[in-house]
Amino acid sequence: MREICGSCGGAFVACPGAATHAYMASSPGCWEAYTAVLAREYQDPLLFGRCHRLTVDAYAVQHPGDPGERRARQSFWIHGASLWTVLRLGRAHAEATAALKRLAQGDFPAPPPPVGFAFTHADVLAAPEAEHEQHVRAWAEAALAGCAPAHAQFAALAGQAE
Ligand SMILES: [Zn+2]
């Protein structure tokens, strides 16, 4: 049985009662699938280096969580700024990671509602492992595109972090 995640809209195997993240809101099956994506990357250092930044950022902006929770708001904005740094400014993943650390202080507003996501990590997992990197890139692009109402602030934060 499949269940739609209320945050990213992906269809995942239903895992009633299974654990989810502390502040990124998802269905249990969505979180389970995310850990499977991470496992693929952890077992291959080359893949990890090419994908992990985008994987973590894409998941975070697609799962903003409770806007009343400071960590949830911060997660959305700093991971969005990181996606902007890599995908729109063309910077290296390590630069985005460093920028993200500089942005980790301070408070952030509630994320605007997304416009919808054409691609999730369900699509990454459904693809052959040999094509993991290109699908992670498509996922990250779709995650950023779906957050269009936040783009101006992502750009401003990315600029601020430089
Ligand atoms: Zn989800």
mmCIF file of C-alpha atoms and ligand atoms in Angstrom:
data_model
loop_
_atom_site.group_PDB
_atom_site.id
_atom_site.type_symbol
_atom_site.label_atom_id
_atom_site.label_comp_id
_atom_site.label_asym_id
_atom_site.label_seq_id
_atom_site.Cartn_x
_atom_site.Cartn_y
_atom_site.Cartn_z
ATOM 1 C CA MET A 1 0.000 0.000 0.000
ATOM 2 C CA ARG A 2 1.189 3.468 -0.867
ATOM 3 C CA GLU A 3 0.665 6.680 1.006
ATOM 4 C CA ILE A 4 1.112 10.257 -0.241
ATOM 5 C CA CYS A 5 3.435 12.413 1.831
ATOM 6 C CA GLY A 6 1.625 15.604 2.829
ATOM 7 C CA SER A 7 4.783 17.696 2.413
ATOM 8 C CA CYS A 8 6.494 16.621 -0.828
ATOM 9 C CA GLY A 9 3.495 14.917 -2.482
ATOM 10 C CA GLY A 10 5.505 11.767 -3.299
ATOM 11 C CA ALA A 11 3.910 8.310 -3.071
ATOM 12 C CA PHE A 12 5.725 5.993 -0.654
ATOM 13 C CA VAL A 13 5.169 2.579 0.869
ATOM 14 C CA ALA A 14 2.951 3.056 3.922
ATOM 15 C CA CYS A 15 4.841 2.344 7.172
ATOM 16 C CA PRO A 16 2.310 3.163 9.881
ATOM 17 C CA GLY A 17 3.904 4.079 13.184
ATOM 18 C CA ALA A 18 7.478 4.210 11.829
ATOM 19 C CA ALA A 19 9.754 7.038 12.920
ATOM 20 C CA THR A 20 9.978 10.410 11.174
ATOM 21 C CA HIS A 21 12.340 13.348 11.614
ATOM 22 C CA ALA A 22 12.114 15.550 14.705
ATOM 23 C CA TYR A 23 11.048 18.712 12.831
ATOM 24 C CA MET A 24 10.879 17.994 9.093
ATOM 25 C CA ALA A 25 7.270 16.887 8.585
ATOM 26 C CA SER A 26 6.773 13.817 6.378
ATOM 27 C CA SER A 27 4.886 10.565 6.137
ATOM 28 C CA PRO A 28 6.806 7.653 7.741
ATOM 29 C CA GLY A 29 7.277 6.021 4.320
ATOM 30 C CA CYS A 30 8.723 9.252 2.927
ATOM 31 C CA TRP A 31 11.290 9.417 5.725
ATOM 32 C CA GLU A 32 12.108 5.721 5.259
ATOM 33 C CA ALA A 33 12.711 6.312 1.536
ATOM 34 C CA TYR A 34 14.948 9.287 2.347
ATOM 35 C CA THR A 35 17.121 7.100 4.574
ATOM 36 C CA ALA A 36 17.401 4.655 1.624
ATOM 37 C CA VAL A 37 18.625 7.509 -0.600
ATOM 38 C CA LEU A 38 21.169 8.485 2.069
ATOM 39 C CA ALA A 39 22.303 4.843 2.375
ATOM 40 C CA ARG A 40 23.078 4.734 -1.367
ATOM 41 C CA GLU A 41 25.253 7.825 -0.984
ATOM 42 C CA TYR A 42 27.003 6.738 2.229
ATOM 43 C CA GLN A 43 28.217 3.531 0.596
ATOM 44 C CA ASP A 44 29.910 5.342 -2.313
ATOM 45 C CA PRO A 45 32.292 8.214 -1.425
ATOM 46 C CA LEU A 46 32.305 9.536 -4.998
ATOM 47 C CA LEU A 47 28.514 9.606 -5.167
ATOM 48 C CA PHE A 48 28.416 11.147 -1.704
ATOM 49 C CA GLY A 49 30.645 14.020 -2.815
ATOM 50 C CA ARG A 50 28.551 14.702 -5.908
ATOM 51 C CA CYS A 51 25.068 14.304 -4.452
ATOM 52 C CA HIS A 52 24.863 14.620 -0.708
ATOM 53 C CA ARG A 53 24.653 18.430 -0.520
ATOM 54 C CA LEU A 54 21.758 18.469 -3.019
ATOM 55 C CA THR A 55 20.014 15.489 -1.400
ATOM 56 C CA VAL A 56 19.955 17.048 2.065
ATOM 57 C CA ASP A 57 18.899 20.466 0.751
ATOM 58 C CA ALA A 58 16.175 19.112 -1.556
ATOM 59 C CA TYR A 59 14.644 17.036 1.228
ATOM 60 C CA ALA A 60 14.740 19.909 3.724
ATOM 61 C CA VAL A 61 12.954 22.446 1.488
ATOM 62 C CA GLN A 62 10.310 19.890 0.502
ATOM 63 C CA HIS A 63 9.621 19.135 4.194
ATOM 64 C CA PRO A 64 9.441 22.460 6.019
ATOM 65 C CA GLY A 65 7.606 21.195 9.109
ATOM 66 C CA ASP A 66 5.877 23.237 11.799
ATOM 67 C CA PRO A 67 6.289 26.993 11.119
ATOM 68 C CA GLY A 68 5.991 27.569 14.878
ATOM 69 C CA GLU A 69 9.220 25.631 15.399
ATOM 70 C CA ARG A 70 12.400 27.724 15.073
ATOM 71 C CA ARG A 71 14.564 24.831 13.802
ATOM 72 C CA ALA A 72 11.996 23.993 11.125
ATOM 73 C CA ARG A 73 11.920 27.584 9.803
ATOM 74 C CA GLN A 74 15.711 27.795 9.869
ATOM 75 C CA SER A 75 16.046 24.471 8.042
ATOM 76 C CA PHE A 76 13.837 25.609 5.157
ATOM 77 C CA TRP A 77 15.625 28.914 4.597
ATOM 78 C CA ILE A 78 19.241 27.842 4.980
ATOM 79 C CA HIS A 79 18.806 24.710 2.858
ATOM 80 C CA GLY A 80 16.980 26.804 0.248
ATOM 81 C CA ALA A 81 19.864 29.283 0.238
ATOM 82 C CA SER A 82 22.245 26.355 -0.190
ATOM 83 C CA LEU A 83 20.282 25.056 -3.199
ATOM 84 C CA TRP A 84 20.380 28.563 -4.655
ATOM 85 C CA THR A 85 24.148 28.758 -4.105
ATOM 86 C CA VAL A 86 24.778 25.495 -5.980
ATOM 87 C CA LEU A 87 22.070 25.499 -8.671
ATOM 88 C CA ARG A 88 21.707 29.199 -9.479
ATOM 89 C CA LEU A 89 25.119 30.639 -8.559
ATOM 90 C CA GLY A 90 27.009 27.557 -9.771
ATOM 91 C CA ARG A 91 29.160 27.310 -6.660
ATOM 92 C CA ALA A 92 30.828 24.160 -5.328
ATOM 93 C CA HIS A 93 28.966 22.065 -2.774
ATOM 94 C CA ALA A 94 31.616 22.819 -0.147
ATOM 95 C CA GLU A 95 31.014 26.552 -0.581
ATOM 96 C CA ALA A 96 27.300 26.056 -0.009
ATOM 97 C CA THR A 97 28.043 24.040 3.126
ATOM 98 C CA ALA A 98 30.248 26.827 4.473
ATOM 99 C CA ALA A 99 27.593 29.443 3.643
ATOM 100 C CA LEU A 100 24.946 27.376 5.374
ATOM 101 C CA LYS A 101 26.993 27.387 8.580
ATOM 102 C CA ARG A 102 27.283 31.188 8.457
ATOM 103 C CA LEU A 103 23.498 31.472 8.046
ATOM 104 C CA ALA A 104 22.692 29.094 10.880
ATOM 105 C CA GLN A 105 22.377 31.955 13.367
ATOM 106 C CA GLY A 106 19.324 34.135 13.554
ATOM 107 C CA ASP A 107 15.592 33.695 13.231
ATOM 108 C CA PHE A 108 13.636 33.157 10.043
ATOM 109 C CA PRO A 109 10.006 33.733 8.966
ATOM 110 C CA ALA A 110 7.529 30.950 8.222
ATOM 111 C CA PRO A 111 8.175 29.432 4.765
ATOM 112 C CA PRO A 112 5.692 30.403 2.031
ATOM 113 C CA PRO A 113 3.562 27.475 0.773
ATOM 114 C CA PRO A 114 5.252 25.649 -2.137
ATOM 115 C CA VAL A 115 3.739 25.687 -5.630
ATOM 116 C CA GLY A 116 4.096 21.896 -5.935
ATOM 117 C CA PHE A 117 6.905 19.479 -6.747
ATOM 118 C CA ALA A 118 7.283 17.676 -10.079
ATOM 119 C CA PHE A 119 9.921 15.285 -8.703
ATOM 120 C CA THR A 120 10.721 13.756 -5.323
ATOM 121 C CA HIS A 121 13.169 11.200 -3.917
ATOM 122 C CA ALA A 122 10.531 8.546 -4.789
ATOM 123 C CA ASP A 123 11.640 9.170 -8.386
ATOM 124 C CA VAL A 124 15.320 8.976 -7.379
ATOM 125 C CA LEU A 125 14.782 5.582 -5.749
ATOM 126 C CA ALA A 126 12.735 4.285 -8.685
ATOM 127 C CA ALA A 127 15.630 5.034 -11.067
ATOM 128 C CA PRO A 128 18.585 2.654 -11.521
ATOM 129 C CA GLU A 129 21.339 3.271 -8.989
ATOM 130 C CA ALA A 130 23.767 4.001 -11.854
ATOM 131 C CA GLU A 131 21.640 7.079 -12.664
ATOM 132 C CA HIS A 132 21.439 8.273 -9.071
ATOM 133 C CA GLU A 133 23.400 11.479 -9.599
ATOM 134 C CA GLN A 134 21.345 12.795 -12.536
ATOM 135 C CA HIS A 135 18.113 12.026 -10.711
ATOM 136 C CA VAL A 136 19.287 13.756 -7.545
ATOM 137 C CA ARG A 137 20.046 16.790 -9.684
ATOM 138 C CA ALA A 138 16.531 16.670 -11.200
ATOM 139 C CA TRP A 139 15.098 16.297 -7.697
ATOM 140 C CA ALA A 140 17.054 19.305 -6.420
ATOM 141 C CA GLU A 141 15.931 21.409 -9.416
ATOM 142 C CA ALA A 142 12.310 20.422 -8.813
ATOM 143 C CA ALA A 143 12.623 21.172 -5.097
ATOM 144 C CA LEU A 144 13.958 24.652 -5.843
ATOM 145 C CA ALA A 145 11.366 25.280 -8.587
ATOM 146 C CA GLY A 146 8.562 24.253 -6.232
ATOM 147 C CA CYS A 147 9.705 26.895 -3.751
ATOM 148 C CA ALA A 148 9.326 29.739 -6.285
ATOM 149 C CA PRO A 149 7.621 32.074 -3.760
ATOM 150 C CA ALA A 150 10.827 31.924 -1.653
ATOM 151 C CA HIS A 151 13.341 32.517 -4.479
ATOM 152 C CA ALA A 152 13.965 36.206 -3.798
ATOM 153 C CA GLN A 153 14.774 35.466 -0.157
ATOM 154 C CA PHE A 154 16.924 32.443 -1.070
ATOM 155 C CA ALA A 155 18.931 34.696 -3.392
ATOM 156 C CA ALA A 156 19.245 37.379 -0.702
ATOM 157 C CA LEU A 157 20.378 34.846 1.900
ATOM 158 C CA ALA A 158 22.859 33.285 -0.510
ATOM 159 C CA GLY A 159 24.285 36.755 -1.166
ATOM 160 C CA GLN A 160 24.395 37.515 2.543
ATOM 161 C CA ALA A 161 26.339 34.322 3.239
ATOM 162 C CA GLU A 162 29.129 35.106 0.746
HETATM 163 ZN ZN ZN B 1 7.761 13.719 1.754
#
